[in-house]
C-alpha positions in Angstrom: 0.0 0.0 0.0 1.3 3.4 -1.0 1.6 6.0 1.9 0.8 9.6 1.0 1.2 12.7 3.2 -1.9 14.8 3.5 -0.5 18.3 3.7 0.4 21.4 1.8 3.2 22.3 4.3 6.5 22.1 2.4 8.5 22.1 5.6 6.6 19.0 6.8 7.2 17.2 3.5 11.0 18.0 3.6 11.1 16.6 7.2 9.4 13.3 6.1 10.9 12.6 2.7 14.2 11.3 4.2 12.3 8.4 5.7 12.0 6.9 2.2 8.3 6.1 3.0 6.5 9.1 1.3 5.1 7.7 -1.9 3.0 10.8 -2.7 1.2 13.8 -1.4 -2.5 14.9 -1.3 -3.6 18.5 -0.9 -7.1 20.1 -0.9 -8.4 23.7 -0.8 -8.4 23.8 3.0 -4.8 22.7 3.2 -3.8 25.3 0.6 -5.6 28.0 2.5 -3.9 26.9 5.7 -0.5 27.3 4.0 -1.3 30.9 3.1 0.6 30.5 -0.2 -0.2 30.5 -3.9 -1.4 27.1 -5.0 0.7 26.8 -8.2 3.9 27.7 -6.2 3.1 25.2 -3.4 2.3 22.3 -5.9 5.4 23.0 -7.9 7.6 22.8 -4.8 5.9 19.6 -3.6 6.3 18.0 -7.0 10.0 18.8 -6.9 10.4 17.1 -3.6 8.3 13.9 -4.2 8.4 11.9 -7.4 5.1 10.2 -6.7 1.6 11.4 -7.4 0.7 14.8 -6.0 -3.0 15.6 -5.8 -4.0 19.2 -6.6 -7.7 20.0 -6.4 -9.9 22.0 -8.8 -12.1 24.3 -6.8 -14.9 25.2 -9.2 -18.1 23.3 -9.2 -19.1 23.5 -12.8 -17.7 21.2 -15.5 -16.2 23.8 -17.9 -14.3 25.7 -15.2 -13.1 22.4 -13.6 -11.6 21.4 -16.8 -9.8 24.7 -17.2 -8.5 24.6 -13.7 -7.4 21.0 -14.0 -5.5 21.7 -17.2 -3.7 24.5 -15.5 -2.8 22.3 -12.5 -1.7 19.4 -14.6 0.7 21.7 -16.5 2.6 22.4 -13.3 4.4 19.1 -13.3 4.1 15.6 -14.8 3.3 14.0 -11.5 0.3 16.2 -10.7 -2.9 14.3 -10.2 -6.0 16.4 -10.8 -8.4 16.1 -7.8 -12.1 16.4 -8.6 -15.3 16.2 -6.5 -17.6 13.2 -6.8 -20.4 15.1 -8.5 -21.8 14.7 -12.0 -19.7 17.7 -13.2 -16.7 16.2 -11.4 -17.2 12.8 -13.1 -17.6 14.5 -16.5 -14.3 16.3 -16.0 -12.7 13.1 -14.8 -13.6 11.4 -18.1 -12.1 14.4 -20.0 -8.8 14.1 -18.2 -8.7 10.4 -18.4 -9.1 10.6 -22.2 -6.2 13.1 -22.2 -4.0 10.8 -20.3 -4.0 13.0 -17.2 -4.3 11.2 -13.8 -7.2 12.0 -11.5 -8.3 11.6 -7.9 -12.0 11.6 -7.4 -12.6 12.8 -3.8 -15.3 13.0 -1.2 -16.5 9.4 -1.8 -18.9 8.1 0.8 -20.5 5.0 -0.8 -19.8 2.0 -3.0 -22.2 3.4 -5.6 -20.2 6.6 -5.8 -17.0 4.5 -6.1 -18.6 2.6 -9.0 -19.2 5.9 -10.9 -15.7 7.1 -10.3 -14.3 3.9 -11.7 -16.5 4.1 -14.8 -15.4 7.7 -15.3 -11.8 6.3 -15.5 -10.5 7.8 -12.2 -6.9 6.9 -11.4 -7.8 7.1 -7.7 -11.0 7.3 -5.7 -10.8 8.7 -2.1 -13.3 7.2 0.4 -13.4 9.4 3.5 -13.1 6.9 6.4 -13.0 9.3 9.4 -15.9 11.5 8.2 -18.1 8.4 7.8 -17.3 7.2 11.3 -18.0 10.6 12.6 -21.5 10.1 11.4 -21.9 6.6 12.8 -21.1 4.7 9.6 -18.5 2.0 8.9 -15.6 3.7 7.1 -13.3 0.7 6.9 -16.3 -1.4 5.8 -16.7 0.9 2.9 -13.1 0.3 1.8 -13.8 -3.5 1.9 -16.9 -3.1 -0.2 -15.1 -1.0 -2.8 -12.3 -3.5 -2.9 -14.7 -6.4 -3.7 -16.6 -4.2 -6.2 -13.4 -3.3 -8.1 -12.0 -6.8 -8.1 -15.3 -8.4 -9.3 -15.6 -6.0 -12.2 -11.9 -5.6 -13.0 -11.7 -1.8 -12.5 -8.2 -0.4 -12.4 -9.1 2.6 -10.3 -7.0 2.6 -7.1 -8.6 2.9 -3.7 -7.0 5.8 -1.8 -8.2 5.7 1.8 -8.6 9.2 3.1 -9.6 11.0 6.2 -7.6 8.5 8.3 -7.3 9.8 11.8 -4.9 7.3 13.5 -2.5 4.4 13.2 -5.4 1.8 13.6 -7.1 3.4 10.6 -4.0 3.1 8.5 -3.5 -0.6 9.4 -7.2 -1.4 8.8 -7.1 0.4 5.4 -4.1 -1.8 4.4 -5.9 -5.0 5.6 -9.0 -3.9 3.7 -7.0 -3.9 0.5 -6.6 -0.2 -0.2 -4.0 0.6 -2.8 -2.9 3.8 -1.0 -3.7 5.8 2.1 -3.3 9.4 3.0 -2.9 11.0 6.4 -1.2 13.7 8.3 2.5 13.8 9.5 1.6 13.1 13.1 -0.1 9.8 12.2 2.8 9.0 9.7 5.4 9.4 12.5 3.3 7.4 14.9 3.2 4.3 12.6 6.6 3.2 13.8 5.8 3.4 17.5 5.0 0.6 19.9 5.8 0.4 23.7 7.2 -3.1 23.4 9.7 -2.0 20.7 10.9 0.7 23.1 11.1 -1.8 26.0 13.0 -4.3 23.9 15.5 -1.7 22.7 16.2 -0.6 26.3 16.9 -4.2 27.2 19.3 -4.8 24.3 21.2 -1.5 25.0 21.6 -2.4 28.7 22.8 -5.9 27.9 25.2 -4.8 25.3 26.7 -2.2 27.6 27.6 -5.0 30.0 29.8 -6.7 27.4 32.2 -3.7 27.1 32.4 -4.3 23.3 32.2 -2.0 20.3 31.2 -3.0 16.8 33.1 -0.1 15.3 
């Protein structure tokens, strides 16, 4: 499963890239607004830092303007993925970009029926929002499992990009559910490596080694 950082903060990305685990980056209008910077400049910087797919979202709601915005975003760098909302206009725009050979990420997916439409529109990625579903009492991980079955049964090539993941358990569950990728914040990314028994084991190894008086170097 590919691991994407969900951020528009270039400093955060620079901090995480050396781990070798950042396969891509997702952004959205809220994250761009939080950065306080020009979207084209931010996306260009991110694309230079990370070779993998970088999602940049069109903000208009009508088909014609979405296509114009998507074309402009796609021109920033070869690894830009045009992010579009799961609406009829967004799906129409998705088909246009698919036919042009431009990668897309259809976002704000909350049902298997919506995921079906995204796949039929030729989306490269579909982004089911796990956390937001669970905030409303629904089974977010269950949706990932449904979409995995749906795509496998019908041979769709659209990749499942688990989004709105709030914690380490969400990430692990998304992987088990068969997601092709997952996107989440830097805090969750850093927390993936943590476990108290790992820390306890290391403390014991270090203490035992110190007793030997040896040095490997």
